[in-house]
CSV table of C-alpha atoms in Angstrom, one decimal:
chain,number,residue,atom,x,y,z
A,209,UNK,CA,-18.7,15.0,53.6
A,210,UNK,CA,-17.3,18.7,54.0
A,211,UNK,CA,-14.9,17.9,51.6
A,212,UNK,CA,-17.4,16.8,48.9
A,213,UNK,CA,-19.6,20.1,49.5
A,214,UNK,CA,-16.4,22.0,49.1
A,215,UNK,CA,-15.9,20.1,45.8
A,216,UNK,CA,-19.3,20.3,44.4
A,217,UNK,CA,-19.3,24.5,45.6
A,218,UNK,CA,-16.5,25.0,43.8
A,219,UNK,CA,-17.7,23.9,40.5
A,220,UNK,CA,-21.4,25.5,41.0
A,221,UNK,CA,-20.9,28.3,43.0
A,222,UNK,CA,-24.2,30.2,43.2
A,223,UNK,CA,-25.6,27.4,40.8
A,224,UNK,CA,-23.7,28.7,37.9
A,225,UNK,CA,-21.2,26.4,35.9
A,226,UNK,CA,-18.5,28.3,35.4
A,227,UNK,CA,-16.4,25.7,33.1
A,228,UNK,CA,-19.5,25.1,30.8
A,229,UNK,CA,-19.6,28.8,30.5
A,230,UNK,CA,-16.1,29.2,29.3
A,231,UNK,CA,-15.6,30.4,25.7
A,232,UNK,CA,-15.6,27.8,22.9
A,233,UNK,CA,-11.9,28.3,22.5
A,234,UNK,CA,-10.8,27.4,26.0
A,235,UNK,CA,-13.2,24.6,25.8
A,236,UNK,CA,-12.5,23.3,22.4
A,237,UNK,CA,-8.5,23.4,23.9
A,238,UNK,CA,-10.0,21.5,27.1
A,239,UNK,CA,-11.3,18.7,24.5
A,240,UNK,CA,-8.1,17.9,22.4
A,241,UNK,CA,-6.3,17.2,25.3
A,242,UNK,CA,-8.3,13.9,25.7
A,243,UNK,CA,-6.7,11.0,24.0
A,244,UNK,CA,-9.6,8.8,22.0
A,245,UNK,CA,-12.6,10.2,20.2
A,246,UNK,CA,-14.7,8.1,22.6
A,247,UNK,CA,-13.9,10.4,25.4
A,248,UNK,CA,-14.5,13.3,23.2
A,249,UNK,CA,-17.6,12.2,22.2
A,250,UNK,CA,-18.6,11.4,26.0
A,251,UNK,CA,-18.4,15.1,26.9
A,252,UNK,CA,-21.6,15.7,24.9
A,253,UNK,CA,-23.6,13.9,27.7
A,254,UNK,CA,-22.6,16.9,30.1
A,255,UNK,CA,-25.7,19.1,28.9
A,256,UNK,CA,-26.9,20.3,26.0
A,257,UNK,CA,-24.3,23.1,25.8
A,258,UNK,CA,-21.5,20.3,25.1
A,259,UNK,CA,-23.6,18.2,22.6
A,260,UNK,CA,-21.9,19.2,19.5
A,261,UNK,CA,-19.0,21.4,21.0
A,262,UNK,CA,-16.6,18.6,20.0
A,263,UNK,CA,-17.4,18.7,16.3
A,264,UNK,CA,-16.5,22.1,16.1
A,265,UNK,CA,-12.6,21.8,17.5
A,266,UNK,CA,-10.5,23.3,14.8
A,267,UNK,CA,-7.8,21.2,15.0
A,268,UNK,CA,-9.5,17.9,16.3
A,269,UNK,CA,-7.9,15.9,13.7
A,270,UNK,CA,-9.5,12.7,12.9
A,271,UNK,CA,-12.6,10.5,14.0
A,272,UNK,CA,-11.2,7.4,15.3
A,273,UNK,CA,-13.7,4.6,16.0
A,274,UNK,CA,-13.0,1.3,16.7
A,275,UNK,CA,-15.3,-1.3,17.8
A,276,UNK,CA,-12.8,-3.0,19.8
A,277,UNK,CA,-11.3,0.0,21.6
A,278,UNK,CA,-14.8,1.0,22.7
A,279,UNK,CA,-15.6,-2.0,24.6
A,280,UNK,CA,-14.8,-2.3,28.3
A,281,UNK,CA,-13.0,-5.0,28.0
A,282,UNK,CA,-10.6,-5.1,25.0
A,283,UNK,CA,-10.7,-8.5,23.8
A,284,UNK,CA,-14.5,-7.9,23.8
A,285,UNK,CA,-16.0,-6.2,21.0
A,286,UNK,CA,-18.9,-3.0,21.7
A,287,UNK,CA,-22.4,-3.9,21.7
A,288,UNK,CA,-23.5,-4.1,17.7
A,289,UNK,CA,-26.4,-1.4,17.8
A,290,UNK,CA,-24.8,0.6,20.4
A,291,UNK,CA,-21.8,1.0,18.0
A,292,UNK,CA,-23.8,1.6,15.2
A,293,UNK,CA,-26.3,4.2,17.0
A,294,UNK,CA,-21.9,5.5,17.7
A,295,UNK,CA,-20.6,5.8,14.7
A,296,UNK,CA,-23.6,7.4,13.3
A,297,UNK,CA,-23.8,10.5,15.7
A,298,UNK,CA,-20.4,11.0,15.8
A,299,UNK,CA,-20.7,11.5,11.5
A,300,UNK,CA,-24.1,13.2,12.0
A,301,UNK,CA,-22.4,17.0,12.2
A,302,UNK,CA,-22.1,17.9,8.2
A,303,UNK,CA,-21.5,21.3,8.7
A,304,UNK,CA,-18.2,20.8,10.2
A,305,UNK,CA,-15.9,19.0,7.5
A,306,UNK,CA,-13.9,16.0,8.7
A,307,UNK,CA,-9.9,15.6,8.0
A,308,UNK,CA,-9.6,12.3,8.8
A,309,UNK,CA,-11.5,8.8,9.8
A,310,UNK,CA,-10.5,5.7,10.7
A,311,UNK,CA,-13.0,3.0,11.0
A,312,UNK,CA,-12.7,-0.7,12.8
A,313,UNK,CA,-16.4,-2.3,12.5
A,314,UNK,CA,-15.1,-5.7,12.2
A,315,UNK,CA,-17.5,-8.1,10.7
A,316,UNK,CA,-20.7,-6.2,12.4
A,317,UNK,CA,-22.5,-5.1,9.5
A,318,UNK,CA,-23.2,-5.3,6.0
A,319,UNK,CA,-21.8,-3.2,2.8
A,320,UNK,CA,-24.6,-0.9,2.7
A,321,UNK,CA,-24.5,0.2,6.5
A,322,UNK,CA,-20.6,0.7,6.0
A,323,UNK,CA,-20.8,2.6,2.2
A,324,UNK,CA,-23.2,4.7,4.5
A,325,UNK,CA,-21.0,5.7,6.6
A,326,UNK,CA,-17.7,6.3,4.1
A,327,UNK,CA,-20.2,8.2,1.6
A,328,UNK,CA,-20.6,10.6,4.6
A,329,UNK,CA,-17.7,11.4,5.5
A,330,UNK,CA,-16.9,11.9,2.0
A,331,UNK,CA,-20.1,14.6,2.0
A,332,UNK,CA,-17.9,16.1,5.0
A,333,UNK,CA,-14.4,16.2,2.7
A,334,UNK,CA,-12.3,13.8,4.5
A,335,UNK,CA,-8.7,13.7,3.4
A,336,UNK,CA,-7.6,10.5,4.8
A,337,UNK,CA,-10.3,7.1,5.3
A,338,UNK,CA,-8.3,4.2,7.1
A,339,UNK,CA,-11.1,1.5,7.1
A,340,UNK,CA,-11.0,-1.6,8.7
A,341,UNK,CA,-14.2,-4.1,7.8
A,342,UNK,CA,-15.2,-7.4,6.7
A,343,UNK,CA,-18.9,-7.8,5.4
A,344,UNK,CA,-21.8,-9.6,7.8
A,345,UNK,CA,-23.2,-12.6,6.1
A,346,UNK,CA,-22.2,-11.9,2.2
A,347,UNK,CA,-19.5,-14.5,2.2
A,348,UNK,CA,-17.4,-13.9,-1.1
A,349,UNK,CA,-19.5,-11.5,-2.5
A,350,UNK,CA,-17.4,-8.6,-4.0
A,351,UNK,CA,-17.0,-4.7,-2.2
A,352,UNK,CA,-17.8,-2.9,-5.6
A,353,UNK,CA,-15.5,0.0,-5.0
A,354,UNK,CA,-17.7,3.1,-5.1
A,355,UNK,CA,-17.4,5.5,-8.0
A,356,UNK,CA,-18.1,8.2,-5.4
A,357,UNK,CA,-14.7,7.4,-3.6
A,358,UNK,CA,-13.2,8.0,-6.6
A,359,UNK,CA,-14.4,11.2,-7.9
A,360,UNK,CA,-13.8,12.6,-3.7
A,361,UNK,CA,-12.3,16.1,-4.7
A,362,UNK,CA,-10.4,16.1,-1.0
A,363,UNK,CA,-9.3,12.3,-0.2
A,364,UNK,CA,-5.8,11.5,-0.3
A,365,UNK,CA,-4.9,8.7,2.2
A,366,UNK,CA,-6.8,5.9,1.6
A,367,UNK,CA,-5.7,2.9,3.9
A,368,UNK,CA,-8.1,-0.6,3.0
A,369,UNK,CA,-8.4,-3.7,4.9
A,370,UNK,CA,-11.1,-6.1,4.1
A,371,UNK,CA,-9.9,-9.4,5.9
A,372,UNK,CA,-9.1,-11.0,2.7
A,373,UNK,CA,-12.9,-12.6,2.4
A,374,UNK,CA,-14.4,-10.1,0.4
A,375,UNK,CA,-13.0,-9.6,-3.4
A,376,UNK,CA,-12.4,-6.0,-4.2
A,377,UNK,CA,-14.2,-5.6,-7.6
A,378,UNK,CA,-12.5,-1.8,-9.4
A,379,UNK,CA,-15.3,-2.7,-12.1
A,380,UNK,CA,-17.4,0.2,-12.3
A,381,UNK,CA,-14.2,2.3,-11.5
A,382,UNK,CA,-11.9,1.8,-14.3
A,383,UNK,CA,-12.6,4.8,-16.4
A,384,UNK,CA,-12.4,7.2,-13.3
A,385,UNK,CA,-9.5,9.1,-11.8
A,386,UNK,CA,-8.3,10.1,-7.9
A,387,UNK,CA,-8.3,13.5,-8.4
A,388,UNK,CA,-6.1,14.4,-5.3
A,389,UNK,CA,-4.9,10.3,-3.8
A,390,UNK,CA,-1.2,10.9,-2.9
A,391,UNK,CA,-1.1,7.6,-0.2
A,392,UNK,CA,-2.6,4.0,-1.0
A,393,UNK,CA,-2.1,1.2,1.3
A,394,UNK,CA,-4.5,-2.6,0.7
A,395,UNK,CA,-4.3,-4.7,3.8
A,396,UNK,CA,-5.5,-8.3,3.1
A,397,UNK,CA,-7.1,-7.6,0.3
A,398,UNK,CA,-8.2,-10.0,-2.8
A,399,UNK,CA,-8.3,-8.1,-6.3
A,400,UNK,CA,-11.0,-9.2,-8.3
A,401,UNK,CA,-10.2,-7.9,-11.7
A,402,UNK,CA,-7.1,-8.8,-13.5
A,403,UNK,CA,-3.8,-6.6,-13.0
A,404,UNK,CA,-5.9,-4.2,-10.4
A,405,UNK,CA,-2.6,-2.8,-9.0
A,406,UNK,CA,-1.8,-1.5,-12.5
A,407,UNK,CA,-5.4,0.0,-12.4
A,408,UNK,CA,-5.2,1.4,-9.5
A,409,UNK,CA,-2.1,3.2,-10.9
A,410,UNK,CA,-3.6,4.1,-13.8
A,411,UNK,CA,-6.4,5.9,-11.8
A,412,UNK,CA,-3.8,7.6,-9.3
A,413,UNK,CA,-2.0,9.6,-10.9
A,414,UNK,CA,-0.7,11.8,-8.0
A,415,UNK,CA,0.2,8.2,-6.0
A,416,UNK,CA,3.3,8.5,-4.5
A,417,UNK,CA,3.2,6.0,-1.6
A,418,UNK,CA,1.7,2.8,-2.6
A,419,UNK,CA,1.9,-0.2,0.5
A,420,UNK,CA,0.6,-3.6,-0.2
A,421,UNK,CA,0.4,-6.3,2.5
A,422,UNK,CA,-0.6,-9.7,1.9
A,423,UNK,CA,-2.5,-9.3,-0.8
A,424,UNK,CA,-3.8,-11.5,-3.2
A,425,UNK,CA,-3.2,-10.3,-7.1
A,426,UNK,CA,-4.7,-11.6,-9.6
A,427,UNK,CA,-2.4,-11.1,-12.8
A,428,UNK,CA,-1.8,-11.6,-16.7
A,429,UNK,CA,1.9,-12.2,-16.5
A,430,UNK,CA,3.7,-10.0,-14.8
A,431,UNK,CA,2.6,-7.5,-12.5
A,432,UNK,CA,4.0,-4.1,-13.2
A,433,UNK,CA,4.6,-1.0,-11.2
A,434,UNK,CA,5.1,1.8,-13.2
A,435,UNK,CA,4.4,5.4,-11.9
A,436,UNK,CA,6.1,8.5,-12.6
A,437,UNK,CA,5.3,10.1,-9.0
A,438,UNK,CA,5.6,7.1,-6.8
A,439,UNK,CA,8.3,7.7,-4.4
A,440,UNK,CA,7.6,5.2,-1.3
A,441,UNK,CA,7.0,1.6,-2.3
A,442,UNK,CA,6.2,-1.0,0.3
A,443,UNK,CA,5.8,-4.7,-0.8
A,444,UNK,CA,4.6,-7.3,2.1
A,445,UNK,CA,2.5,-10.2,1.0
A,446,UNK,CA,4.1,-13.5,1.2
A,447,UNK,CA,1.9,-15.2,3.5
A,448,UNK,CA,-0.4,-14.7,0.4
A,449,UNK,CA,1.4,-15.6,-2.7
A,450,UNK,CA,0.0,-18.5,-4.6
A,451,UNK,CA,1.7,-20.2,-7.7
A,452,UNK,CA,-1.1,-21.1,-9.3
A,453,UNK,CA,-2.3,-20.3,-12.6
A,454,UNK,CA,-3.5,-16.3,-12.8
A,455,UNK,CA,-2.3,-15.4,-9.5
A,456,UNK,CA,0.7,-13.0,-8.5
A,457,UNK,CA,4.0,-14.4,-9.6
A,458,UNK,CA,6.1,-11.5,-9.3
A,459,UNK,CA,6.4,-7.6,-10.2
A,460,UNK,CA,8.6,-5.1,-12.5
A,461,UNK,CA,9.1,-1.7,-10.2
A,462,UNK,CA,9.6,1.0,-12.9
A,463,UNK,CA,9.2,4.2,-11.0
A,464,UNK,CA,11.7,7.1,-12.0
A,465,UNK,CA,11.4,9.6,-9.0
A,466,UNK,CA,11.1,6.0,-6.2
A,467,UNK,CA,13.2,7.1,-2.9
A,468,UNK,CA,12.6,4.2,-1.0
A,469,UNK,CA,11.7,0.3,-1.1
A,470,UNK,CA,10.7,-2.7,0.6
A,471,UNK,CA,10.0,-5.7,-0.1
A,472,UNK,CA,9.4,-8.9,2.0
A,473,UNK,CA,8.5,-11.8,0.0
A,474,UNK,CA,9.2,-15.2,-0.8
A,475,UNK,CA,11.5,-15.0,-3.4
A,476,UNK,CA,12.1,-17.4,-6.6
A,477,UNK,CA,13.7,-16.9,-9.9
A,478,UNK,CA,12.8,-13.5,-11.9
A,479,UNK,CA,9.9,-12.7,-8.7
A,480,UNK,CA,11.6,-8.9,-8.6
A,481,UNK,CA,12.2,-7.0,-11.9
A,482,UNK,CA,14.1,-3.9,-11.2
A,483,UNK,CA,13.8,-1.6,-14.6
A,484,UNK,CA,13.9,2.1,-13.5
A,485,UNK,CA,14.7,3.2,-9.7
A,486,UNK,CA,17.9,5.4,-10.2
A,487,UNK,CA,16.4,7.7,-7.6
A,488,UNK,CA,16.4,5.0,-4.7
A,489,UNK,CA,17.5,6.2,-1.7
A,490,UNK,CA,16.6,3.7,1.1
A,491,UNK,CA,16.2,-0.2,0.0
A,492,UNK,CA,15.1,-2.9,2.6
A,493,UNK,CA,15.3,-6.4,0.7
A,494,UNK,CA,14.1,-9.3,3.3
A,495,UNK,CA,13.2,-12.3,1.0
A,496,UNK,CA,11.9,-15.4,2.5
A,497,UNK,CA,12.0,-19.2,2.3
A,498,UNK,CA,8.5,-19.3,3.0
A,499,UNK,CA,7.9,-21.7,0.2
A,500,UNK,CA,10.3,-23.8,1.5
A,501,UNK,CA,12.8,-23.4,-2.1
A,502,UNK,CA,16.1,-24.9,-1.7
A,503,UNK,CA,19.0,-22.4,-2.0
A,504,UNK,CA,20.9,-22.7,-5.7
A,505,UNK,CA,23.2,-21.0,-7.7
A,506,UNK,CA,20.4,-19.8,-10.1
A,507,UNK,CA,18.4,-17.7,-6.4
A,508,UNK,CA,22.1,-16.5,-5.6
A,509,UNK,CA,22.4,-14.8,-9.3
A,510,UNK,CA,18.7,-13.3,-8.8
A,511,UNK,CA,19.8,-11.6,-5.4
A,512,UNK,CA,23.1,-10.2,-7.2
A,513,UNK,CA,21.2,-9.0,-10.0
A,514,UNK,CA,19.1,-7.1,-7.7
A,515,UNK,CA,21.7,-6.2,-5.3
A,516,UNK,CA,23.2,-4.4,-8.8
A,517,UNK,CA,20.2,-2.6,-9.7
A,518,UNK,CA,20.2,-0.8,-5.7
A,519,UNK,CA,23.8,-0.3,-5.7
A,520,UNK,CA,23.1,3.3,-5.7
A,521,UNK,CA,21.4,3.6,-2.4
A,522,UNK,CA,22.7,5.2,0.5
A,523,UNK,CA,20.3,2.4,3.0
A,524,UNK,CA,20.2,-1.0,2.6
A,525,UNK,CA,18.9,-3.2,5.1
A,526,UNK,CA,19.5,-7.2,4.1
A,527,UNK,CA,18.6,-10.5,6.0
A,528,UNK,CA,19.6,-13.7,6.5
A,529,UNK,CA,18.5,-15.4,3.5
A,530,UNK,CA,19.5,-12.7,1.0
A,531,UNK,CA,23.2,-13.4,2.5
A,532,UNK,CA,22.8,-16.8,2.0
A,533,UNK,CA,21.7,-16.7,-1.6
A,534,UNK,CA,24.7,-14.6,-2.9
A,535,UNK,CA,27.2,-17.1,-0.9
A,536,UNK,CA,25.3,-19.5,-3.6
A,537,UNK,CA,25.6,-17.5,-6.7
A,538,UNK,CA,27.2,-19.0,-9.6
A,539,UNK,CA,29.1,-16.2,-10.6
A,540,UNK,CA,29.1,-13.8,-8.1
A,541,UNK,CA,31.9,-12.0,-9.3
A,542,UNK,CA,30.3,-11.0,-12.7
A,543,UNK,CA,26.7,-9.9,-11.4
A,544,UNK,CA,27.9,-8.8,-7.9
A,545,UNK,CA,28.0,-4.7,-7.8
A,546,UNK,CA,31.2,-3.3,-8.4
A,547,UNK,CA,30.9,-0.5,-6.2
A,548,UNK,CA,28.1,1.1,-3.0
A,549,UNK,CA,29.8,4.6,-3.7
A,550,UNK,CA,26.5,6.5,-2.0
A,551,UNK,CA,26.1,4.0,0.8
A,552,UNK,CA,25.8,5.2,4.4
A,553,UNK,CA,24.0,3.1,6.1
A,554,UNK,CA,24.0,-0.9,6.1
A,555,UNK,CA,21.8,-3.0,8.4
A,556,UNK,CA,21.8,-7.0,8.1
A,557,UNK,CA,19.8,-9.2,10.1
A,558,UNK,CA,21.7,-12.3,10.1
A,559,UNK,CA,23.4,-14.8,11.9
A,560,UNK,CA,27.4,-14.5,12.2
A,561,UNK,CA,29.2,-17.7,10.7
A,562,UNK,CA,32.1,-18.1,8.2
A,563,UNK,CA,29.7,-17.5,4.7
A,564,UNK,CA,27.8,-14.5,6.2
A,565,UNK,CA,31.2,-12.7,6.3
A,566,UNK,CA,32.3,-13.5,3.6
A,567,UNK,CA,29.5,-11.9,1.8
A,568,UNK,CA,29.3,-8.6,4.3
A,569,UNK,CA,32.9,-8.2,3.5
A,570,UNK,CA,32.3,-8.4,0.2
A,571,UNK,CA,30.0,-4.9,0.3
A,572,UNK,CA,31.9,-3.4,2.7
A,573,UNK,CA,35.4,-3.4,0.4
A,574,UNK,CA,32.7,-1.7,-1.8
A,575,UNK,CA,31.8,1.0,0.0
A,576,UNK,CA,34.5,1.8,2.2
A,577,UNK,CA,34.5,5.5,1.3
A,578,UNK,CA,31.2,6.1,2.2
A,579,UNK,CA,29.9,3.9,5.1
A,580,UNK,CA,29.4,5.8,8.0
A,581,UNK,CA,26.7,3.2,9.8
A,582,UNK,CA,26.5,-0.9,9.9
A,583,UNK,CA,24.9,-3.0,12.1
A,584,UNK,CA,24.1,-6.6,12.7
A,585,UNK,CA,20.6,-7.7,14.1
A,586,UNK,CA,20.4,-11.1,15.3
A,587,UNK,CA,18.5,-13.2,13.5
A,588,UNK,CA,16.0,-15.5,15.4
C-alpha cells in the first residue's frame, strides 16, 4: 500500500499532472515511441488534453488500422461497429494531413462505407493508401475505381487488394491521369475491362514500380508492359492464370530504364516476351510447373531465349525448373548466351544432380571474369 501511494504521489504531486503538462514536443516524442496506431490512439482516453494530441505528431508516419490486429485475440476479428466508430475517429482530424494509411477491413462493410473512408484521407493528402477489403454482401459486383483517386494531387503508393471477388471496373477512369503515382502494387485482384494493366500504364505516367500478384487479366492478345519510367517490375500470379479464351496468356516487358525483374509464373511457350530491358540490373526468373506441362525441347528454347535477353544483368536468381528446361533445349548451343560479362551475383535454387551442373557450369564458364557471388538454395 505505501508503495502504491508513493507511485500514485509521484505522478500527481500536489494534484497536478506533471506529464500531461509537458510541452507538445516532449509529448508528441513520448507518442511515436509506441509501436501500433491503436496504442496511439488509446492515449486520447487519458483526458481531454490528449484527445487529438496524437494527430498532430509531425513525424507520425502513417495510420495503420487493421481489423485483425485490433482484436484481442488475433485470429479473432474487432467488433464490426466498434471498428467502424475506430477507423472513423482516427480520420476525423482534417486539419492535420495524413502521409500514409493502410487499411484491413476485411469483408466488414460495404463500398460506400469504405470509398468514405479513402475519399478522406484523400481530403487529408495522403501519399501512400495500402487497402485491404473485400465488399459485404455485393457478391461480384464491380469496385468502380473512383475518379477522385485518380485526380489525388499527393498519392503515390497505391497498394490494392480486393480478395479476388470483386472485379475492378477502370471504366469511368480511362481518360484520367495519376498526376504524381510513382508505386502500383494489385493483390488478388480481377480486372474488369480488357488490357487494364496497359491502362493502368497509360494513366501512370510517373509509374516506376509496378507489382502484380495473382491476378486475374483479362486480355486481347498479348498483354504488354511498356513504360518509359518503370524501373522495378514484379510479376507473381500463377496460382491465377487461366487458359481460357480472353484471359491472361502471357506479357511483352518493354521498359527502357527497368533495373530489376521478377517473375514467378507457370511458364509455357512464348508466356514471356522480352523486347526492351537493356537497363536490367537484377533478374529473378522462378517459372513453375504449376500447370503440370511436361518438360520439352520447345520450353528449354523459351528459357534460353530469355536467359539471352538478361544476359546483361549483374543478379540473376534461377530455380529448379528453369535448370531443367535448358538441360532440355533443342539447341542450346545456338540460343544459349554467349557471355554474363556484368554478372556478380548468381543464386539458383535447385537440387544438385548430374543435369543441374551441367547447366550451372554452363553460366559460370560464361561469366568467369566477373562472378564474385553464387549460391545454391535447396530446393524442397
Amino acid at each position: 500500500m505505501k508503495k502504491s501511494n508513493q507511485a500514485k504521489a509521484s505522478k500527481h504531486e500536489n494534484g497536478v499532472d506533471y506529464i500531461s503538462n509537458m510541452p507538445d514536443p516532449i509529448l508528441q516524442l513520448i507518442l511515436q515511441g509506441l509501436p501500433t496506431t491503436e496504442e496511439v490512439v488509446r492515449t486520447s482516453v487519458l483526458s481531454t488534453r490528449w484527445r487529438y494530441l496524437w494527430t498532430s505528431i509531425p513525424y507520425f508516419p502513417s495510420l495503420d488500422l487493421d481489423c485483425y490486429r485490433t482484436a484481442l485475440t488475433p485470429s479473432l476479428k474487432f467488433p464490426k461497429k466498434k471498428f467502424k466508430d475506430f477507423v472513423t475517429w482516427c480520420l476525423a482530424n482534417r486539419t492535420v494531413d495524413l502521409d500514409s494509411l493502410r487499411l484491413c477491413c476485411a469483408s466488414y462493410y460495404r463500398y460506400s462505407t469504405v470509398n468514405g473512408w479513402i475519399k478522406e484521407a484523400v481530403n487529408r493528402n495522403a501519399k501512400s493508401l495500402d487497402l485491404k477489403f473485400d465488399h459485404k454482401s455485393e457478391c461480384f459486383s464491380d469496385f468502380d475505381f473512383p475518379e477522385w483517386l485518380v485526380t489525388c494531387d499527393t498519392l503515390e503508393v497505391l497498394r490494392l487488394n480486393l480478395y479476388c471477388r470483386a472485379p475492378l471496373n477502370l471504366a469511368r477512369c480511362t481518360e484520367l491521369r495519376f498526376r504524381a503515382l510513382r508505386v502500383l502494387e494489385l493483390n488478388n485482384v480481377y480486372c474488369r475491362n480488357i488490357n487494364a494493366i496497359e491502362l493502368f500504364l497509360r494513366m501512370s505516367p510517373l509509374l516506376e514500380e509496378l507489382t502484380l500478384i495473382h491476378c486475374w487479366l483479362r486480355v486481347s492478345g498479348r498483354d504488354r508492359i511498356l513504360s518509359p519510367k518503370l524501373k522495378t517490375l514484379i510479376i507473381r500470379n500463377w496460382k491465377k492464370i487461366i487458359s481460357g479464351e480472353g484471359f491472361w496468356r502471357g506479357v511483352s516487358v518493354s521498359c527502357p530504364e527497368l533495373m530489376s525483374f521478377e517473375f514467378n509464373c507457370a511458364f509455357e511457350r512464348e508466356v514471356l516476351i522480352i523486347e526492351n530491358i537493356n537497363s536490367l540490373k537484377k533478374a529473378v526468373i522462378l517459372p513453375n510447373n504449376k500447370m503440370q506441362r511436361m518438360i520439352s525441347y520447345d520450353m528449354g528454347d523459351e528459357i534460353c531465349k530469355v536467359l539471352a535477353k538478361i544476359s546483361h544483368v549483374e543478379s540473376l536468381s534461377v530455380n529448379l525448373y528453369f535448370i531443367q528446361c535448358i538441360d532440355a533445349a533443342r539447341d542450346w548451343r545456338g540460343y544459349f548466351p554467349a557471355s554474363f560479362l556484368n554478372l556478380k551475383t548468381l543464386e539458383v535454387t535447385t537440387t544438385i544432380d548430374a543435369f543441374t551442373m551441367n547447366v550451372i557450369i554452363r553460366i559460370l564458364r560464361c561469366s568467369i571474369w566477373s562472378l564474385s557471388i553464387w549460391s545454391f538454395k535447396r530446393n524442397i
